[in-house]
Coordinates of C-alpha atoms in Angstrom, one line a residue:
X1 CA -5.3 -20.9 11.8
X2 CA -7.3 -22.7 9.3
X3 CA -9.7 -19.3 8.6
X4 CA -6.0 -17.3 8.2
X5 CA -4.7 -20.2 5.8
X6 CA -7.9 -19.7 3.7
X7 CA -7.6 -15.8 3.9
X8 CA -4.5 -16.2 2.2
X9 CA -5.5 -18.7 0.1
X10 CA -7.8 -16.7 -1.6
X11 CA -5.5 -13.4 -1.7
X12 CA -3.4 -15.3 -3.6
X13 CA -5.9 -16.3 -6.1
X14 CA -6.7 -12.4 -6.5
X15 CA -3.4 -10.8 -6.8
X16 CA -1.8 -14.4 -8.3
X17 CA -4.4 -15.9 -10.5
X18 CA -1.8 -17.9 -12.5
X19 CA -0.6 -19.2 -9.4
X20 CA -1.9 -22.3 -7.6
X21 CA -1.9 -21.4 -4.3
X22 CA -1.5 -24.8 -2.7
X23 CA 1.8 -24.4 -4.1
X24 CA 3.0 -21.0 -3.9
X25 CA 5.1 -21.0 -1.3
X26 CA 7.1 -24.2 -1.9
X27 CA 7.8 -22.8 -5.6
X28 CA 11.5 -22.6 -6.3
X29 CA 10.6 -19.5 -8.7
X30 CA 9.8 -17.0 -5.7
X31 CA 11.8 -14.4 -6.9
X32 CA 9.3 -14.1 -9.8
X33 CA 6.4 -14.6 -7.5
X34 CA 7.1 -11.4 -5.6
X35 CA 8.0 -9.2 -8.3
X36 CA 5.2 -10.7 -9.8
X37 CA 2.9 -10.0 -6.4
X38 CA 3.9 -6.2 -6.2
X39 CA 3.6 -5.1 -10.3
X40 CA 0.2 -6.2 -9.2
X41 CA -0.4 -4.2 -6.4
X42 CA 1.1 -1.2 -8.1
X43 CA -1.5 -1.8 -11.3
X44 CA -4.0 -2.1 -8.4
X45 CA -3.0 1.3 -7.5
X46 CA -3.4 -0.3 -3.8
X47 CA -0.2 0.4 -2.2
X48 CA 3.0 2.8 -3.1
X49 CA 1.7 3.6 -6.3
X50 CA 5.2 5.5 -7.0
X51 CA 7.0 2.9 -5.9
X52 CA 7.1 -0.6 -7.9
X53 CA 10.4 -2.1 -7.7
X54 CA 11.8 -5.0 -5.6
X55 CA 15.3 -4.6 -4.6
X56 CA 17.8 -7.2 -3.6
X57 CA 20.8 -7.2 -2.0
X58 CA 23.6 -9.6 -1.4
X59 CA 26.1 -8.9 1.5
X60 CA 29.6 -9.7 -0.4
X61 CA 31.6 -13.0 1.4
X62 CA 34.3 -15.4 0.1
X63 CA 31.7 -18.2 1.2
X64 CA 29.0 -19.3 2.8
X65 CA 27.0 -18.9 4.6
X66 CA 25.2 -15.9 1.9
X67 CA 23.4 -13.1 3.1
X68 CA 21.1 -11.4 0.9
X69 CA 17.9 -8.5 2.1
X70 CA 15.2 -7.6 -0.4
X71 CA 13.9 -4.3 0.4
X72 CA 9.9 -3.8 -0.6
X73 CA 7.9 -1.0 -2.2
X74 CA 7.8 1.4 0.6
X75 CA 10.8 0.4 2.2
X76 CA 10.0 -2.7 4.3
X77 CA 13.2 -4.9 4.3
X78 CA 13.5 -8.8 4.7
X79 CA 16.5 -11.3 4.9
X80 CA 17.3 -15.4 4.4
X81 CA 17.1 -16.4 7.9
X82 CA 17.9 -19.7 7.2
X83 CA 21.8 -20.7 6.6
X84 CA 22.3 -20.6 2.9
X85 CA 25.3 -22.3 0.8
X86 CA 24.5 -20.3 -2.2
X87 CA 23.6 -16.3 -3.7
X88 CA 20.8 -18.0 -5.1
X89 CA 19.5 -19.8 -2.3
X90 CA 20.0 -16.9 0.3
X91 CA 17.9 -14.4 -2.6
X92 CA 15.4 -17.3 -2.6
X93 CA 15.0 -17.5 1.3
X94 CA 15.0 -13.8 1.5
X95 CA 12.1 -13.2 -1.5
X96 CA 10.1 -16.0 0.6
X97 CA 10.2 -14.6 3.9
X98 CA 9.3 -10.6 2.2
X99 CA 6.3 -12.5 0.1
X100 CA 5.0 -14.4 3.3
X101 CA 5.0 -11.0 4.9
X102 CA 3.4 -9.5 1.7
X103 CA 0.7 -12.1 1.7
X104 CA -0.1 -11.8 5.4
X105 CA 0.0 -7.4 5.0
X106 CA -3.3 -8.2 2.7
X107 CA -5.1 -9.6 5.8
X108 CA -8.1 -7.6 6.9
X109 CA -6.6 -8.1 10.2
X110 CA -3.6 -6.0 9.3
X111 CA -5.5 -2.5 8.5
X112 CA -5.8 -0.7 10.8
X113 CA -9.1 0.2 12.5
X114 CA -11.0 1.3 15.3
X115 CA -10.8 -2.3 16.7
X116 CA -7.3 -2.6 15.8
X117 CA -6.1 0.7 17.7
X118 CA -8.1 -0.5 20.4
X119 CA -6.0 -3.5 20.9
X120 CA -2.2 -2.1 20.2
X121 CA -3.4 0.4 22.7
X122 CA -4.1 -1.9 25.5
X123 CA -0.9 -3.7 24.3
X124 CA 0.7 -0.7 24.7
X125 CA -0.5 -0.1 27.9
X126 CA 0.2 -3.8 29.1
X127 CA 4.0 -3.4 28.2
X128 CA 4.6 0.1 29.7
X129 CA 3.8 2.1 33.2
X130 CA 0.7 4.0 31.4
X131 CA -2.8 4.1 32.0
X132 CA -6.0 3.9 29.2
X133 CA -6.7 7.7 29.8
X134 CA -3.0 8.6 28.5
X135 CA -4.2 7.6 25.4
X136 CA -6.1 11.0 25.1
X137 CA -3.1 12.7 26.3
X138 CA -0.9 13.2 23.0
X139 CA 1.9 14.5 25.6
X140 CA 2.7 11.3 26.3
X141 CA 4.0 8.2 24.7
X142 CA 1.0 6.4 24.2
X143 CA -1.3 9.3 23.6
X144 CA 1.9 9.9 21.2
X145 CA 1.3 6.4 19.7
X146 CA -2.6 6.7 19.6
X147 CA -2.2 9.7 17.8
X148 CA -0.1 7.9 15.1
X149 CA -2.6 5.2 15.0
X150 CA -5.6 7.5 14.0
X151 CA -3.5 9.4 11.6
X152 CA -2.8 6.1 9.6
X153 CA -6.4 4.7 9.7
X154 CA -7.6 2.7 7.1
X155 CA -3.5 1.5 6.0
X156 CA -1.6 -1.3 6.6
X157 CA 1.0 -2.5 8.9
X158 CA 3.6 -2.3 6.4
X159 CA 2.6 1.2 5.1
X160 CA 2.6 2.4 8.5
X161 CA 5.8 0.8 9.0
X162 CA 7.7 3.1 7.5
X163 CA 6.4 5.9 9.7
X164 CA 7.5 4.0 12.8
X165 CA 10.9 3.9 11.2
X166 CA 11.3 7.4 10.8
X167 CA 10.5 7.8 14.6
X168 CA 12.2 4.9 15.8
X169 CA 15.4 6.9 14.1
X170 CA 14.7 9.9 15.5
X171 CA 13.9 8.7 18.9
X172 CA 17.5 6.3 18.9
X173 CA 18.9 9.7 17.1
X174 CA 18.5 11.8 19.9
X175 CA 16.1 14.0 17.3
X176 CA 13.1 13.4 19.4
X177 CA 14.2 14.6 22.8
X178 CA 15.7 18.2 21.1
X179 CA 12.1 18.9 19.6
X180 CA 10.8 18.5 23.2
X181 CA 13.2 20.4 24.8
X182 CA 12.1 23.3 21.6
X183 CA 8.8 22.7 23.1
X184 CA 7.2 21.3 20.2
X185 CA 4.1 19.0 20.7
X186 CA 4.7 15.3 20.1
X187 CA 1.7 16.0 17.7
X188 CA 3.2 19.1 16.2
X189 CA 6.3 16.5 15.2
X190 CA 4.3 13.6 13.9
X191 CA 2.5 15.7 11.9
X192 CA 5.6 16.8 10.6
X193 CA 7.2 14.0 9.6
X194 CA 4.3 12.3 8.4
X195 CA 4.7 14.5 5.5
X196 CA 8.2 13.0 4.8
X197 CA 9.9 9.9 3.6
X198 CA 13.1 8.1 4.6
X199 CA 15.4 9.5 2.3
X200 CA 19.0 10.5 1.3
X201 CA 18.6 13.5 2.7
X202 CA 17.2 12.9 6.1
X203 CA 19.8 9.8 6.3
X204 CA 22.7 12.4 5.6
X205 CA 21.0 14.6 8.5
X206 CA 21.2 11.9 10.8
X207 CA 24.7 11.0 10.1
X208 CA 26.0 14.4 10.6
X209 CA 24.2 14.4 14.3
X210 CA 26.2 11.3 14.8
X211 CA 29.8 12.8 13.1
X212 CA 29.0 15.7 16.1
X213 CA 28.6 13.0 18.8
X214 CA 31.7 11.4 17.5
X215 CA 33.5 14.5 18.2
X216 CA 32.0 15.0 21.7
X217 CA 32.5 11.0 22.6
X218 CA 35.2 9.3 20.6
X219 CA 34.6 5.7 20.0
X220 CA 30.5 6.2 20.0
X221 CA 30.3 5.2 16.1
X222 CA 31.8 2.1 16.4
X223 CA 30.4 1.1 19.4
X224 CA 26.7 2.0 17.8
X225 CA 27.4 0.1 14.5
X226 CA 29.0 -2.9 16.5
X227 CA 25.3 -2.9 18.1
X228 CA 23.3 -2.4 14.9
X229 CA 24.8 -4.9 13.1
X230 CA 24.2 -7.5 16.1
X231 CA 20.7 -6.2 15.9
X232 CA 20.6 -6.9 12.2
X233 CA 21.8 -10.3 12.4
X234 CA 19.8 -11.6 15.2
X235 CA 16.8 -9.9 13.5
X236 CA 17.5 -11.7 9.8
X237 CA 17.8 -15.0 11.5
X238 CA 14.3 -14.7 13.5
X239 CA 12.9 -13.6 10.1
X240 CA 11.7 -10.3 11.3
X241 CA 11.0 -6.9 9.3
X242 CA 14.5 -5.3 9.6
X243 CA 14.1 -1.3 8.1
X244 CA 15.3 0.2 11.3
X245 CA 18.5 -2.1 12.0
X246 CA 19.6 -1.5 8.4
X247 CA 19.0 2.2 8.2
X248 CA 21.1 2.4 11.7
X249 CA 24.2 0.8 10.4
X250 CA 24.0 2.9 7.0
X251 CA 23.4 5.7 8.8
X252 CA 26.6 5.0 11.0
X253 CA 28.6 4.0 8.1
X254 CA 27.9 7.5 6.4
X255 CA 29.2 9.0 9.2
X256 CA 32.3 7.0 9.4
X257 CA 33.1 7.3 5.7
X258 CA 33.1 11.1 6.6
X259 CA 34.6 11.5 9.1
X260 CA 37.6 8.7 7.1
X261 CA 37.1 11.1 4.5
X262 CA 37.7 14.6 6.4
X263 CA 40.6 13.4 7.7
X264 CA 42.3 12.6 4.4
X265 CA 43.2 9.2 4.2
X266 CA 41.2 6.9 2.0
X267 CA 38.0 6.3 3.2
X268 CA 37.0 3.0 3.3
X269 CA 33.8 1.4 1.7
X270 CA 30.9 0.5 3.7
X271 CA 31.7 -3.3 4.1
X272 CA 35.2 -2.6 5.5
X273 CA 33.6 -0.4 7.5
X274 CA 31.1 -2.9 9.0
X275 CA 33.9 -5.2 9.4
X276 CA 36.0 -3.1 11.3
X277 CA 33.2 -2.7 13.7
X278 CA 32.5 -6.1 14.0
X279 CA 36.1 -7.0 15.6
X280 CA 35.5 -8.0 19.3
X281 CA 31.8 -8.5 18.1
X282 CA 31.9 -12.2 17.1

């Protein structure tokens, strides 16, 4: 613990220098600090070159507790997971828990390497019914996830993140299991997608596969974005890395503004939609 505390103690000193870093995190001005973190990894030209602005968002309520999620360069998203009585206080919580994550991506034990695919491997391996030699075998999960691994050598775990995102989607969208039954290789279909970002377009894809399941099973949409959003929250308040939650209930709130929309009566905005879902939740 004490080698990690210096580790970041001294990538703070390099990508903060006006920063004491004894004191960074219990600095009130945090917002700055991680605005201020990423304009200099983007002048670094070390990660998401193209990408070099920190978003925030605050969940509207009449009062507290606040929500708010700041989404990263590259698309990683973080939220307050403490209880907040205040906007301010709930952007503050959120842009602390994103720059702790920031800080700790910089490790040397984040990258990934030969060592490191080693050991997710054999995590892998512990958590599942495979074997080591399936890891050679890109026909199956973990060769699958091996594969992944090598492809993204020398990154971090929050650039590779967003890769995982885009596969966690599919695999939840039913996307992965029609490329198998096409036949496609699960290499054929990382390599694919590796070539593409989570965008509007791909999100508007997905939620026309779920307007179609809709159809076939009324009642699926809600129940899915009752189950995101329960994901989402219990995610926020453990302070973990929430992409893939978020991009589910958006995803199911595009498809439930279209399918308000085609049927001609007003079509409700996201938060009414979220809300509507959320009765028999709490």
């Amino acid at each position: 613990m004490d080698r990690t505390l210096e580790s970041l103690r001294h990538i703070i000193a390099q990508v903060l220098p006006n920063r004491d870093p004894a004191l960074v995190f219990k600095d009130l001005n945090v917002v700055s600090m991680l605005q201020e973190f990423w304009e200099s990894k983007q002048q670094q030209k070390a990660a998401f070159p193209s990408e070099g602005v920190v978003v925030y968002e605050s969940l509207p309520a009449p009062g507290p507790p606040f929500v708010s999620y700041v989404t990263l360069p590259g698309g990683s998203c973080f939220g307050n997971f403490q209880c907040c009585l205040s906007r301010a206080e709930a952007r503050r919580d959120a842009a602390k828990v994103a720059l702790i994550n920031s800080l700790f991506n910089e490790l040397p034990s984040r990258r990934i390497t030969k060592e490191f695919i080693m050991e997710s491997v054999q995590e892998a391996v512990a958590s599942t019914s495979g074997t080591l030699n399936d890891a050679d075998d890109p026909s199956t999960s973990i060769g699958a996830y091996h594969y992944m691994l090598e492809s993204n050598m020398g990154k971090t775990m929050l650039e590779f993140q967003e890769l995982m995102t885009i596969f966690q989607l599919l695999h939840w969208n039913g996307s992965l299991k029609a490329l198998r039954e096409t036949k496609c290789s699960r290499q054929e279909v990382i390599s694919y997608y590796s070539q593409y970002s989570l965008d509007e377009k791909m999100r508007s894809h997905m939620a026309l596969d779920w307007i179609m399941k809709e159809r076939e099973t009324p009642g699926i949409l809600s129940q899915e974005l009752r189950m995101a959003l329960r994901q989402l929250e219990e995610a926020r308040k453990a302070g973990q890395e929430l992409r893939f939650y978020k991009e589910k209930k958006e995803i199911l709130s595009l498809a439930l503004t279209q399918i308000y929309s085609d049927s001609d009566t007003s079509s409700p905005s996201e938060d009414q939609l979220s809300l509507t879902a959320l009765c028999g939740y709490h």
